Every structure is written in C-alpha cells, then in structure tokens.
Amino acid sequence: MVNITINRQKISVPEGTTIMEAAASIHVPIPKLCYLKDINEIGACRVCVVEVKGQDRLVTSCNNVVEDGMVIYTNSPKVRRNRKHTIKMILSQHEAQCVACVRSGNCSLQTIANDLNVVDTPYKKELVVQEWDERYPLIRDANKCIKCMRCVQVCDKIQGMHIWDVSGTGSRTTVGVSGNRDIQRADCALCGQCITHCPTGALRERDDTEELYRAIEKEDTIVVAQIAPAVRAAWGESLGLSREEATVQKIVDALKRIGVDYVFDTTFSADLTIMEEGNEFVERYTKGDLDVHPMFTSCCPGWVRFLKSQYPQMTGRLSGVKSPQEMFGAVMKTAFAKHIGVKPERIFAVSIMPCLAKKSEREASLFYKEYAGHGVDCVLTTRELDRLIRADYIDPKTLEDIPFDQPFMEATGAGVIFGATGGVMEAALRSAYYLITGKNPDADLFQEIRGQKKSGWTEAEFEIAGNRVSVAVVSGLQNTRVLMEAIRNREVHYHFVEVMACPGGCSGGGGQPIHEGKELAAKRGENLHFLDQHAAIRFSHENPDIKRLYKEFFDAPGSNKAHQLLHTEHKA
C-alpha cells in the first residue's frame, strides 16, 4: 500500500494505482475527455491535470501512478487556471453550435466547459473544411473532433478494424479514415463503437427521423414499425425511466402517438429466423457439411460486413437466413400486405434498432424474383427513437402499456435473448434440439454459452440424441478476428458459431444510448435474460403466430416460398 494525501485527506491505496483512480476511491472526481480505462490512457486532452507538491509542472492524473508520501491537489488555483485555459484552447477549434448538436446535454466537453464557467473563448476560431458523404450511415464532423483519440483506440484495440488514424502534427493534428481512404471504400463494419465512445458530437449516426415523418404525412401510406429486442433494454435510460417502467409496450404507445399505424415486435421475426436457421443447421449438420468448417449466424450485419471484407473466402459458411429485421420487412410486404388487403408499395416499414449497420443492411435488395425490392424502408437507432419521443413532446411518464398489433403479436423468450450475446445460439439450439429429438429440452440447458467475455470467446459442447454438437459464441470484432484465425488454421473446430460485432451483442450496439464512462451491455443483457426467464413461451417453434404464418403462407421451414422471402445469397 502507498500512503498519499489528496486535497488534505490522507489515504492508502495499492501500489500502481493512478492518481485519478486514487481520487475516485474517495469520491473526488477529476474531469477528463480522452481517458478510457485500459484503452486510451495517453493524457492527450490535458484536462485531468493535478498539482503535486514539490513539482513545478502539473501532471496528468490518468496515466501517472501514486508514489509514497505524494501530496496532491486536484483543484488548486493553478489547476483551475490551467484547466480553463485548456478548454478554451480546445473550443477555439471546436464548432460550438451546441443547440444544433445531437450530443447537446450529453457531451463531456460541454459539461466540463459549463462546470468551469467558460463563458467566452478569446482565441480566434480555426475551423477546417473536411468533406464527408452524409448519405453514409456513420457521420463524422471534423470541427467537433477534439483529437482525444478515443475512436482510434477503440477501433484498434477493441474492434481490431483500424478504420481511424491520426494525421498532421501540433495544432494541425486531426483524425480521419486511415490510409487516406474514403469512408465508403474503407472496410468499416459500421459497429458504431467509435460513436458510443466519442465524448462529443464528432461522430454520430445519420439521422433518418425525417423519413419517418414524411411517410406518416402521406395519407395513402401505411406505416408499420418493428422494435428490436435490445431496444427494450435501453430506450428508457436517457428518458429517466427505470428498467421496470421502460417496458416495450410503452414504446408501442409512443410510436402510435407519433403516427405509426401498426407496431410489431422484432422478437416475432427472431422466432421466424430460428425456425429457418435451426432447420438449416440441422440439415447441414446431418449432411456432414459442418465436419470441417462451421456454420456462422448471419443476424448481425456488422459481422457480415466484417466477414465479407476480412475473410471473403469464408462467406459461404454464413447461414443463408436473413436477419430478423429483413425477415420482418419481407413478411410485411407479402403476408401482412395480403392480410390487410393492400399493395406492398403502400407499406412503409421502419425498424427501431440498436445498430448502425442495420441502416446499411436496409439498403441491400434482398428479395428474389417476383418479390424483388427493399423489405425495410427506414432504420432508426434507439437514440433516434428517444429523439422522436422528445420531438413530439411526449412525457415518458404518461406512456401506457399498449399491446403489439395482430396478426404477429406473439413472441417468445427465445426471440428476446437475440439482443444479448449468446442469445441467438441458445435460441437456435433450443429449437434444433426439438427438430432432432421431437421434444423440448430444459429451456436453460444451454445457458453456459451466455454472457460477455472481455477477450476470447465462449465455447461449449452438447450431446443431442447421441450427436455431439460443438458451438462457440463471440462478440467484439477483435475477439472475432482471433477466433477466425484459429478456425482458419484448424486449431479449433465448431459446428455452429454465433458472432456479434459489438461487445456484449446488440445490447452494446452502436445505436444505443451513450453514457460517459459506462459499459452497460452486460447489464442490459441480464435484463433480456430476465424477460426470457419469465416469458410464457420460451421456444421459437411454439410461437402460435409463427405456426399460423407457416400454415397460411410459407407452408414449412425451408420451403420454396420461405427460401424466396426469408433467405439470401451472401457474396464476398
């Protein structure tokens, strides 16, 4: 233990503790902009400086460890003056139009400037001109970038994609796409982790809320919406609702008030995905197609983008089943259009997703033959949903639990856990077990594949009717790269692999609410598993609305019509 004094308070902390961590242990906050524990500890922003007795220069608290006898002042007059000067310098290169910024009210720079009572910036503004294709799902505003390097480090260390890089020196230092590439030509997976870890509004998703408003205004357009499983675990966070208050049924009420005609649960199409994917897995397994290389899940478009750009030779190992989002679109413009007696062209399908990559997935034409076209017309993130609720001046406390619409109302616990890492695998195995044996397993038989690992992946082996089934679950693209190399080098072998681009799965998606310094994917995932535990139906193949849909429209899993509408061909 090391004995130190912070703001005249004597404390003891373990050797190797940083000054920032030592201060936090006695509830003394130190402001910071660039710091991310174990990811970005480079002291670039200089906002976290403190005064150490006996040293002339201020030191950064995020990457300097305590020494025995050290006397530290975290907010001395010298520190305050320096910190305020630093913020003013940063603001001289920052487009501080906070009222028109998507991160206003949730911006670290704004918060610190307000805390320090920065009311003017005496330095000349030096903004840059940097073009960006604003049709791309991910938007970067160079004039809001504070060069904290978080996006670079998160993309490098957590996702292993190396999309961002630094160029220039001194005050001309900036961040851009690595290799002087255009973002459209870069191999970005659109995971959005750079956005959720950016302290300002320099990175954001393309806002598509106006598309929804335009559709609502058209009298001859029928607007249908779907809500992804992970959205229910996070949407209330920035609206001041507790987990118990923020039910998915309240989102239905909010969307109906905004003007959406029909609202459905994506867990329904998640169940549909399991019916097709479970059937495909059993078929490929029994034919011996998985004896050498596994079948990969295809629900996560960020992972699919990653595979096609990084391991194109493995593209054929993807499941041919569409994601639940695209299955929903296909069903809306065929079975549902038929059900309500309208032409598919009149239906405008909007998805509420925790993900940026879904915006890109929507743009792909995934129908076959007479069903050619887009299934989904607009994708909004969880953050965009919250902005819609605010824009319509809806008091979240007044929202009521409104049921989903017919005829696709029922959903299962298996569909809900799609939003947590390991959930797709667990749901698929529950139904695969039934398809092989003709009876249900214990619903929690496969629970050892649940959860998030900081590094590596989760693996398990199960015996189903005398057949050995080896599976793996991984989230985060750097972890995925390590796993893919092990599979390619035949160091490991699995029959079935679930991959989610974002750490913790969709719960930690790039479109979820942003909380500075907090990683909530695991907590949100626990919420989804809680909902599964208390669901009336926990197996996708027992969903009565799914059974009815097959009976009346698709005939059976893997049928010709199911292949036309619910499957796709992945190409590198």
mmCIF file of C-alpha atoms in Angstrom, residues 173-504:
data_model
loop_
_atom_site.group_PDB
_atom_site.id
_atom_site.type_symbol
_atom_site.label_atom_id
_atom_site.label_comp_id
_atom_site.label_asym_id
_atom_site.label_seq_id
_atom_site.Cartn_x
_atom_site.Cartn_y
_atom_site.Cartn_z
ATOM 1 C CA THR A 173 -3.362 17.224 -35.850
ATOM 2 C CA THR A 174 -6.612 15.666 -36.949
ATOM 3 C CA VAL A 175 -8.321 12.296 -37.165
ATOM 4 C CA GLY A 176 -9.596 10.759 -40.362
ATOM 5 C CA VAL A 177 -10.056 7.497 -42.208
ATOM 6 C CA SER A 178 -6.779 5.576 -42.252
ATOM 7 C CA GLY A 179 -4.761 5.288 -45.439
ATOM 8 C CA ASN A 180 -6.344 8.457 -46.825
ATOM 9 C CA ARG A 181 -9.341 6.363 -47.818
ATOM 10 C CA ASP A 182 -12.897 7.478 -48.426
ATOM 11 C CA ILE A 183 -15.186 6.023 -45.729
ATOM 12 C CA GLN A 184 -17.278 4.370 -48.442
ATOM 13 C CA ARG A 185 -14.206 2.446 -49.611
ATOM 14 C CA ALA A 186 -12.919 1.592 -46.148
ATOM 15 C CA ASP A 187 -13.721 -1.788 -44.622
ATOM 16 C CA CYS A 188 -15.741 -0.226 -41.793
ATOM 17 C CA ALA A 189 -18.126 -2.744 -40.209
ATOM 18 C CA LEU A 190 -20.440 0.069 -39.032
ATOM 19 C CA CYS A 191 -20.414 -1.315 -35.499
ATOM 20 C CA GLY A 192 -20.676 2.265 -34.190
ATOM 21 C CA GLN A 193 -18.418 1.707 -31.180
ATOM 22 C CA CYS A 194 -16.475 4.837 -32.157
ATOM 23 C CA ILE A 195 -19.724 6.796 -31.792
ATOM 24 C CA THR A 196 -20.654 5.459 -28.361
ATOM 25 C CA HIS A 197 -17.147 6.217 -27.072
ATOM 26 C CA CYS A 198 -16.795 9.692 -28.612
ATOM 27 C CA PRO A 199 -17.040 12.389 -25.880
ATOM 28 C CA THR A 200 -18.557 14.963 -28.262
ATOM 29 C CA GLY A 201 -20.739 15.052 -31.378
ATOM 30 C CA ALA A 202 -17.841 14.484 -33.764
ATOM 31 C CA LEU A 203 -19.224 11.059 -34.611
ATOM 32 C CA ARG A 204 -22.904 10.244 -34.955
ATOM 33 C CA GLU A 205 -25.364 8.149 -36.915
ATOM 34 C CA ARG A 206 -27.111 9.508 -39.998
ATOM 35 C CA ASP A 207 -30.429 10.869 -38.764
ATOM 36 C CA ASP A 208 -33.366 9.303 -40.642
ATOM 37 C CA THR A 209 -36.223 10.546 -38.473
ATOM 38 C CA GLU A 210 -37.455 12.895 -41.218
ATOM 39 C CA GLU A 211 -38.014 9.885 -43.486
ATOM 40 C CA LEU A 212 -40.460 8.505 -40.947
ATOM 41 C CA TYR A 213 -42.236 11.846 -40.577
ATOM 42 C CA ARG A 214 -42.618 12.147 -44.360
ATOM 43 C CA ALA A 215 -44.129 8.660 -44.546
ATOM 44 C CA ILE A 216 -46.577 9.461 -41.738
ATOM 45 C CA GLU A 217 -47.717 12.582 -43.600
ATOM 46 C CA LYS A 218 -48.695 10.607 -46.718
ATOM 47 C CA GLU A 219 -52.346 9.649 -46.461
ATOM 48 C CA ASP A 220 -52.072 6.597 -48.708
ATOM 49 C CA THR A 221 -49.046 5.174 -46.855
ATOM 50 C CA ILE A 222 -49.396 2.576 -44.122
ATOM 51 C CA VAL A 223 -46.517 2.887 -41.644
ATOM 52 C CA VAL A 224 -45.535 -0.280 -39.803
ATOM 53 C CA ALA A 225 -42.750 -0.426 -37.226
ATOM 54 C CA GLN A 226 -40.734 -3.159 -35.575
ATOM 55 C CA ILE A 227 -38.866 -2.899 -32.265
ATOM 56 C CA ALA A 228 -35.664 -4.937 -31.835
ATOM 57 C CA PRO A 229 -35.147 -6.994 -28.654
ATOM 58 C CA ALA A 230 -32.184 -4.958 -27.352
ATOM 59 C CA VAL A 231 -34.047 -1.646 -27.693
ATOM 60 C CA ARG A 232 -36.377 -2.545 -24.819
ATOM 61 C CA ALA A 233 -33.382 -2.932 -22.515
ATOM 62 C CA ALA A 234 -32.048 0.585 -23.123
ATOM 63 C CA TRP A 235 -34.571 3.068 -24.547
ATOM 64 C CA GLY A 236 -35.681 4.402 -21.165
ATOM 65 C CA GLU A 237 -32.165 5.177 -19.905
ATOM 66 C CA SER A 238 -31.918 8.676 -21.392
ATOM 67 C CA LEU A 239 -35.595 9.436 -20.721
ATOM 68 C CA GLY A 240 -35.396 8.979 -16.970
ATOM 69 C CA LEU A 241 -37.309 5.697 -16.820
ATOM 70 C CA SER A 242 -36.327 2.779 -14.611
ATOM 71 C CA ARG A 243 -35.967 -0.745 -16.003
ATOM 72 C CA GLU A 244 -39.376 -1.633 -14.595
ATOM 73 C CA GLU A 245 -41.012 1.459 -16.109
ATOM 74 C CA ALA A 246 -39.384 1.202 -19.562
ATOM 75 C CA THR A 247 -41.441 -1.670 -20.947
ATOM 76 C CA VAL A 248 -41.503 -2.410 -24.652
ATOM 77 C CA GLN A 249 -45.274 -1.909 -24.641
ATOM 78 C CA LYS A 250 -44.708 1.765 -23.773
ATOM 79 C CA ILE A 251 -42.687 2.116 -26.984
ATOM 80 C CA VAL A 252 -45.787 0.886 -28.816
ATOM 81 C CA ASP A 253 -47.788 3.695 -27.206
ATOM 82 C CA ALA A 254 -45.128 6.276 -28.121
ATOM 83 C CA LEU A 255 -44.994 5.186 -31.777
ATOM 84 C CA LYS A 256 -48.779 5.164 -32.054
ATOM 85 C CA ARG A 257 -48.916 8.718 -30.651
ATOM 86 C CA ILE A 258 -46.300 9.792 -33.203
ATOM 87 C CA GLY A 259 -48.487 8.412 -36.005
ATOM 88 C CA VAL A 260 -47.321 4.871 -36.762
ATOM 89 C CA ASP A 261 -50.224 2.666 -37.877
ATOM 90 C CA TYR A 262 -49.045 -0.791 -36.805
ATOM 91 C CA VAL A 263 -46.310 -1.779 -34.338
ATOM 92 C CA PHE A 264 -44.765 -5.241 -34.111
ATOM 93 C CA ASP A 265 -42.049 -6.897 -32.057
ATOM 94 C CA THR A 266 -38.885 -7.996 -33.854
ATOM 95 C CA THR A 267 -38.784 -10.930 -31.450
ATOM 96 C CA PHE A 268 -41.552 -12.370 -33.640
ATOM 97 C CA SER A 269 -39.260 -12.329 -36.684
ATOM 98 C CA ALA A 270 -36.422 -13.536 -34.446
ATOM 99 C CA ASP A 271 -38.553 -16.618 -33.812
ATOM 100 C CA LEU A 272 -39.065 -16.884 -37.571
ATOM 101 C CA THR A 273 -35.289 -16.647 -38.032
ATOM 102 C CA ILE A 274 -34.777 -19.512 -35.601
ATOM 103 C CA MET A 275 -37.269 -21.689 -37.456
ATOM 104 C CA GLU A 276 -35.332 -21.220 -40.694
ATOM 105 C CA GLU A 277 -31.823 -21.163 -39.193
ATOM 106 C CA GLY A 278 -32.465 -24.104 -36.876
ATOM 107 C CA ASN A 279 -33.796 -26.093 -39.816
ATOM 108 C CA GLU A 280 -30.764 -25.085 -41.931
ATOM 109 C CA PHE A 281 -28.327 -26.047 -39.163
ATOM 110 C CA VAL A 282 -29.872 -29.491 -38.664
ATOM 111 C CA GLU A 283 -29.850 -30.096 -42.423
ATOM 112 C CA ARG A 284 -26.227 -29.016 -42.871
ATOM 113 C CA TYR A 285 -25.131 -30.909 -39.770
ATOM 114 C CA THR A 286 -26.735 -34.199 -40.806
ATOM 115 C CA LYS A 287 -25.276 -33.917 -44.325
ATOM 116 C CA GLY A 288 -21.762 -33.550 -42.912
ATOM 117 C CA ASP A 289 -21.369 -30.021 -44.268
ATOM 118 C CA LEU A 290 -20.125 -28.843 -40.850
ATOM 119 C CA ASP A 291 -17.489 -31.524 -40.337
ATOM 120 C CA VAL A 292 -14.624 -29.213 -41.324
ATOM 121 C CA HIS A 293 -15.895 -25.628 -41.089
ATOM 122 C CA PRO A 294 -18.794 -24.276 -39.014
ATOM 123 C CA MET A 295 -21.986 -22.548 -39.988
ATOM 124 C CA PHE A 296 -21.975 -18.914 -38.853
ATOM 125 C CA THR A 297 -25.041 -16.970 -37.763
ATOM 126 C CA SER A 298 -25.985 -14.131 -40.114
ATOM 127 C CA CYS A 299 -28.178 -11.938 -37.894
ATOM 128 C CA CYS A 300 -25.555 -9.226 -37.271
ATOM 129 C CA PRO A 301 -24.877 -7.059 -40.363
ATOM 130 C CA GLY A 302 -21.736 -5.617 -38.766
ATOM 131 C CA TRP A 303 -20.300 -9.126 -38.515
ATOM 132 C CA VAL A 304 -21.423 -9.947 -42.062
ATOM 133 C CA ARG A 305 -19.643 -6.810 -43.355
ATOM 134 C CA PHE A 306 -16.546 -7.825 -41.390
ATOM 135 C CA LEU A 307 -16.515 -11.372 -42.770
ATOM 136 C CA LYS A 308 -17.004 -10.306 -46.370
ATOM 137 C CA SER A 309 -14.136 -7.802 -46.229
ATOM 138 C CA GLN A 310 -11.702 -9.637 -43.936
ATOM 139 C CA TYR A 311 -12.376 -13.326 -44.671
ATOM 140 C CA PRO A 312 -14.169 -13.364 -48.041
ATOM 141 C CA GLN A 313 -13.231 -16.999 -48.623
ATOM 142 C CA MET A 314 -15.427 -17.933 -45.617
ATOM 143 C CA THR A 315 -18.547 -16.123 -46.854
ATOM 144 C CA GLY A 316 -20.130 -19.402 -47.928
ATOM 145 C CA ARG A 317 -20.125 -20.562 -44.306
ATOM 146 C CA LEU A 318 -22.701 -17.924 -43.348
ATOM 147 C CA SER A 319 -26.230 -19.072 -42.730
ATOM 148 C CA GLY A 320 -28.350 -18.254 -45.748
ATOM 149 C CA VAL A 321 -31.110 -16.978 -43.486
ATOM 150 C CA LYS A 322 -31.866 -13.268 -43.454
ATOM 151 C CA SER A 323 -31.634 -11.233 -40.273
ATOM 152 C CA PRO A 324 -34.812 -10.758 -38.206
ATOM 153 C CA GLN A 325 -35.011 -7.159 -39.459
ATOM 154 C CA GLU A 326 -35.088 -8.227 -43.101
ATOM 155 C CA MET A 327 -37.440 -11.112 -42.394
ATOM 156 C CA PHE A 328 -39.844 -8.612 -40.853
ATOM 157 C CA GLY A 329 -39.690 -6.474 -43.982
ATOM 158 C CA ALA A 330 -40.313 -9.478 -46.205
ATOM 159 C CA VAL A 331 -43.310 -10.578 -44.148
ATOM 160 C CA MET A 332 -44.745 -7.050 -44.003
ATOM 161 C CA LYS A 333 -44.710 -6.624 -47.780
ATOM 162 C CA THR A 334 -46.128 -10.031 -48.554
ATOM 163 C CA ALA A 335 -48.117 -11.845 -45.859
ATOM 164 C CA PHE A 336 -49.152 -8.713 -43.956
ATOM 165 C CA ALA A 337 -49.990 -6.758 -47.122
ATOM 166 C CA LYS A 338 -52.183 -9.672 -48.163
ATOM 167 C CA HIS A 339 -53.731 -9.846 -44.684
ATOM 168 C CA ILE A 340 -54.888 -6.205 -44.730
ATOM 169 C CA GLY A 341 -55.646 -6.221 -48.461
ATOM 170 C CA VAL A 342 -53.226 -3.575 -49.756
ATOM 171 C CA LYS A 343 -50.426 -3.463 -52.294
ATOM 172 C CA PRO A 344 -46.897 -3.830 -50.855
ATOM 173 C CA GLU A 345 -45.967 -0.404 -52.291
ATOM 174 C CA ARG A 346 -48.298 1.257 -49.797
ATOM 175 C CA ILE A 347 -46.444 -0.168 -46.806
ATOM 176 C CA PHE A 348 -43.591 1.819 -45.265
ATOM 177 C CA ALA A 349 -41.616 -0.441 -42.919
ATOM 178 C CA VAL A 350 -39.491 1.216 -40.231
ATOM 179 C CA SER A 351 -37.120 -0.573 -37.853
ATOM 180 C CA ILE A 352 -36.112 0.611 -34.387
ATOM 181 C CA MET A 353 -32.680 -0.941 -33.947
ATOM 182 C CA PRO A 354 -29.705 -0.719 -31.523
ATOM 183 C CA CYS A 355 -27.391 -0.714 -34.514
ATOM 184 C CA LEU A 356 -25.863 1.434 -37.276
ATOM 185 C CA ALA A 357 -25.083 -1.464 -39.589
ATOM 186 C CA LYS A 358 -28.818 -2.101 -39.912
ATOM 187 C CA LYS A 359 -29.058 1.176 -41.833
ATOM 188 C CA SER A 360 -26.650 -0.259 -44.386
ATOM 189 C CA GLU A 361 -28.352 -3.666 -44.405
ATOM 190 C CA ARG A 362 -31.649 -1.957 -45.242
ATOM 191 C CA GLU A 363 -30.167 -0.569 -48.438
ATOM 192 C CA ALA A 364 -29.498 -4.011 -49.893
ATOM 193 C CA SER A 365 -32.103 -5.567 -52.174
ATOM 194 C CA LEU A 366 -32.668 -8.949 -50.599
ATOM 195 C CA PHE A 367 -35.789 -10.257 -52.337
ATOM 196 C CA TYR A 368 -35.845 -12.826 -55.113
ATOM 197 C CA LYS A 369 -37.788 -12.951 -58.384
ATOM 198 C CA GLU A 370 -41.308 -11.542 -58.085
ATOM 199 C CA TYR A 371 -40.548 -10.273 -54.590
ATOM 200 C CA ALA A 372 -37.605 -8.093 -55.664
ATOM 201 C CA GLY A 373 -37.167 -4.862 -53.708
ATOM 202 C CA HIS A 374 -36.447 -3.492 -50.243
ATOM 203 C CA GLY A 375 -38.146 -5.093 -47.289
ATOM 204 C CA VAL A 376 -37.343 -2.278 -44.860
ATOM 205 C CA ASP A 377 -37.659 1.398 -45.817
ATOM 206 C CA CYS A 378 -36.142 3.191 -42.834
ATOM 207 C CA VAL A 379 -33.969 2.275 -39.838
ATOM 208 C CA LEU A 380 -33.800 4.350 -36.666
ATOM 209 C CA THR A 381 -31.452 3.736 -33.757
ATOM 210 C CA THR A 382 -32.525 3.627 -30.123
ATOM 211 C CA ARG A 383 -31.133 7.161 -29.790
ATOM 212 C CA GLU A 384 -33.270 8.333 -32.717
ATOM 213 C CA LEU A 385 -36.336 6.776 -31.071
ATOM 214 C CA ASP A 386 -35.634 8.801 -27.918
ATOM 215 C CA ARG A 387 -35.253 11.943 -30.033
ATOM 216 C CA LEU A 388 -38.620 11.224 -31.704
ATOM 217 C CA ILE A 389 -40.292 10.979 -28.308
ATOM 218 C CA ARG A 390 -38.777 14.299 -27.240
ATOM 219 C CA ALA A 391 -39.596 15.983 -30.563
ATOM 220 C CA ASP A 392 -43.262 15.058 -30.146
ATOM 221 C CA TYR A 393 -43.218 16.387 -26.587
ATOM 222 C CA ILE A 394 -44.344 13.068 -25.185
ATOM 223 C CA ASP A 395 -43.885 12.833 -21.428
ATOM 224 C CA PRO A 396 -42.385 9.336 -20.927
ATOM 225 C CA LYS A 397 -44.126 9.103 -17.548
ATOM 226 C CA THR A 398 -47.518 9.274 -19.294
ATOM 227 C CA LEU A 399 -46.873 6.346 -21.629
ATOM 228 C CA GLU A 400 -49.036 3.277 -21.121
ATOM 229 C CA ASP A 401 -48.571 -0.391 -21.914
ATOM 230 C CA ILE A 402 -50.173 -0.930 -25.325
ATOM 231 C CA PRO A 403 -50.138 -4.438 -26.864
ATOM 232 C CA PHE A 404 -48.495 -5.154 -30.211
ATOM 233 C CA ASP A 405 -50.730 -5.458 -33.239
ATOM 234 C CA GLN A 406 -52.207 -8.596 -34.774
ATOM 235 C CA PRO A 407 -51.613 -10.933 -36.526
ATOM 236 C CA PHE A 408 -47.957 -11.116 -35.375
ATOM 237 C CA MET A 409 -48.384 -10.342 -31.701
ATOM 238 C CA GLU A 410 -46.857 -13.361 -30.013
ATOM 239 C CA ALA A 411 -43.143 -13.554 -29.272
ATOM 240 C CA THR A 412 -41.055 -15.869 -27.123
ATOM 241 C CA GLY A 413 -38.236 -15.634 -24.620
ATOM 242 C CA ALA A 414 -36.011 -17.234 -27.249
ATOM 243 C CA GLY A 415 -36.621 -14.241 -29.512
ATOM 244 C CA VAL A 416 -35.999 -11.730 -26.726
ATOM 245 C CA ILE A 417 -32.484 -13.002 -25.948
ATOM 246 C CA PHE A 418 -31.364 -12.283 -29.521
ATOM 247 C CA GLY A 419 -30.291 -8.938 -28.083
ATOM 248 C CA ALA A 420 -27.732 -10.487 -25.706
ATOM 249 C CA THR A 421 -24.508 -12.166 -26.725
ATOM 250 C CA GLY A 422 -25.063 -15.917 -26.947
ATOM 251 C CA GLY A 423 -28.816 -15.438 -27.296
ATOM 252 C CA VAL A 424 -29.092 -16.372 -30.964
ATOM 253 C CA MET A 425 -27.091 -19.544 -30.353
ATOM 254 C CA GLU A 426 -29.136 -20.516 -27.312
ATOM 255 C CA ALA A 427 -32.441 -19.905 -29.101
ATOM 256 C CA ALA A 428 -31.277 -21.885 -32.137
ATOM 257 C CA LEU A 429 -30.110 -24.822 -30.029
ATOM 258 C CA ARG A 430 -33.429 -24.969 -28.179
ATOM 259 C CA SER A 431 -35.268 -25.448 -31.470
ATOM 260 C CA ALA A 432 -32.556 -27.612 -33.067
ATOM 261 C CA TYR A 433 -32.881 -29.981 -30.111
ATOM 262 C CA TYR A 434 -36.622 -30.182 -30.778
ATOM 263 C CA LEU A 435 -36.133 -30.737 -34.514
ATOM 264 C CA ILE A 436 -33.706 -33.608 -33.835
ATOM 265 C CA THR A 437 -35.442 -35.309 -30.902
ATOM 266 C CA GLY A 438 -39.077 -34.262 -31.293
ATOM 267 C CA LYS A 439 -39.225 -32.956 -27.727
ATOM 268 C CA ASN A 440 -38.223 -29.795 -25.896
ATOM 269 C CA PRO A 441 -35.063 -29.612 -23.801
ATOM 270 C CA ASP A 442 -34.904 -27.803 -20.493
ATOM 271 C CA ALA A 443 -35.120 -24.153 -21.580
ATOM 272 C CA ASP A 444 -31.912 -23.372 -19.660
ATOM 273 C CA LEU A 445 -29.953 -26.393 -20.884
ATOM 274 C CA PHE A 446 -27.629 -24.248 -22.992
ATOM 275 C CA GLN A 447 -27.097 -21.383 -20.538
ATOM 276 C CA GLU A 448 -23.325 -21.898 -20.269
ATOM 277 C CA ILE A 449 -22.876 -20.026 -23.554
ATOM 278 C CA ARG A 450 -24.441 -16.879 -22.106
ATOM 279 C CA GLY A 451 -22.504 -13.801 -21.119
ATOM 280 C CA GLN A 452 -19.795 -11.499 -22.360
ATOM 281 C CA LYS A 453 -16.075 -12.148 -22.276
ATOM 282 C CA LYS A 454 -13.659 -9.220 -22.424
ATOM 283 C CA SER A 455 -11.317 -11.280 -24.537
ATOM 284 C CA GLY A 456 -11.568 -14.583 -26.336
ATOM 285 C CA TRP A 457 -14.780 -16.476 -26.890
ATOM 286 C CA THR A 458 -17.130 -18.877 -25.136
ATOM 287 C CA GLU A 459 -17.258 -22.488 -26.286
ATOM 288 C CA ALA A 460 -19.348 -25.470 -25.273
ATOM 289 C CA GLU A 461 -20.185 -28.988 -26.368
ATOM 290 C CA PHE A 462 -23.593 -30.602 -26.101
ATOM 291 C CA GLU A 463 -24.951 -34.041 -26.852
ATOM 292 C CA ILE A 464 -28.280 -34.141 -28.649
ATOM 293 C CA ALA A 465 -29.736 -37.607 -29.319
ATOM 294 C CA GLY A 466 -26.258 -39.116 -29.365
ATOM 295 C CA ASN A 467 -24.876 -36.417 -31.651
ATOM 296 C CA ARG A 468 -22.010 -34.224 -30.479
ATOM 297 C CA VAL A 469 -22.604 -30.548 -31.231
ATOM 298 C CA SER A 470 -19.721 -28.161 -30.647
ATOM 299 C CA VAL A 471 -20.508 -24.434 -30.579
ATOM 300 C CA ALA A 472 -18.800 -21.098 -29.956
ATOM 301 C CA VAL A 473 -20.039 -17.589 -29.178
ATOM 302 C CA VAL A 474 -18.017 -14.412 -29.646
ATOM 303 C CA SER A 475 -18.680 -10.669 -29.530
ATOM 304 C CA GLY A 476 -16.423 -7.784 -30.470
ATOM 305 C CA LEU A 477 -14.559 -7.841 -33.770
ATOM 306 C CA GLN A 478 -11.032 -8.101 -32.341
ATOM 307 C CA ASN A 479 -12.114 -11.234 -30.469
ATOM 308 C CA THR A 480 -13.785 -12.399 -33.681
ATOM 309 C CA ARG A 481 -10.569 -11.985 -35.663
ATOM 310 C CA VAL A 482 -8.668 -14.153 -33.184
ATOM 311 C CA LEU A 483 -11.391 -16.807 -33.393
ATOM 312 C CA MET A 484 -11.459 -16.686 -37.202
ATOM 313 C CA GLU A 485 -7.709 -17.191 -37.373
ATOM 314 C CA ALA A 486 -7.990 -20.194 -35.043
ATOM 315 C CA ILE A 487 -10.777 -21.665 -37.204
ATOM 316 C CA ARG A 488 -8.913 -20.993 -40.452
ATOM 317 C CA ASN A 489 -5.723 -22.586 -39.082
ATOM 318 C CA ARG A 490 -7.801 -25.538 -37.826
ATOM 319 C CA GLU A 491 -6.653 -25.011 -34.266
ATOM 320 C CA VAL A 492 -10.292 -25.328 -33.166
ATOM 321 C CA HIS A 493 -13.380 -26.868 -34.677
ATOM 322 C CA TYR A 494 -17.026 -25.989 -34.099
ATOM 323 C CA HIS A 495 -20.247 -26.912 -35.852
ATOM 324 C CA PHE A 496 -22.050 -23.660 -35.135
ATOM 325 C CA VAL A 497 -20.675 -20.197 -34.296
ATOM 326 C CA GLU A 498 -22.524 -17.065 -33.234
ATOM 327 C CA VAL A 499 -20.783 -13.742 -33.881
ATOM 328 C CA MET A 500 -21.888 -10.271 -32.785
ATOM 329 C CA ALA A 501 -19.861 -7.271 -33.926
ATOM 330 C CA CYS A 502 -20.462 -5.210 -30.793
ATOM 331 C CA PRO A 503 -19.026 -6.207 -27.396
ATOM 332 C CA GLY A 504 -21.871 -7.779 -25.444
#
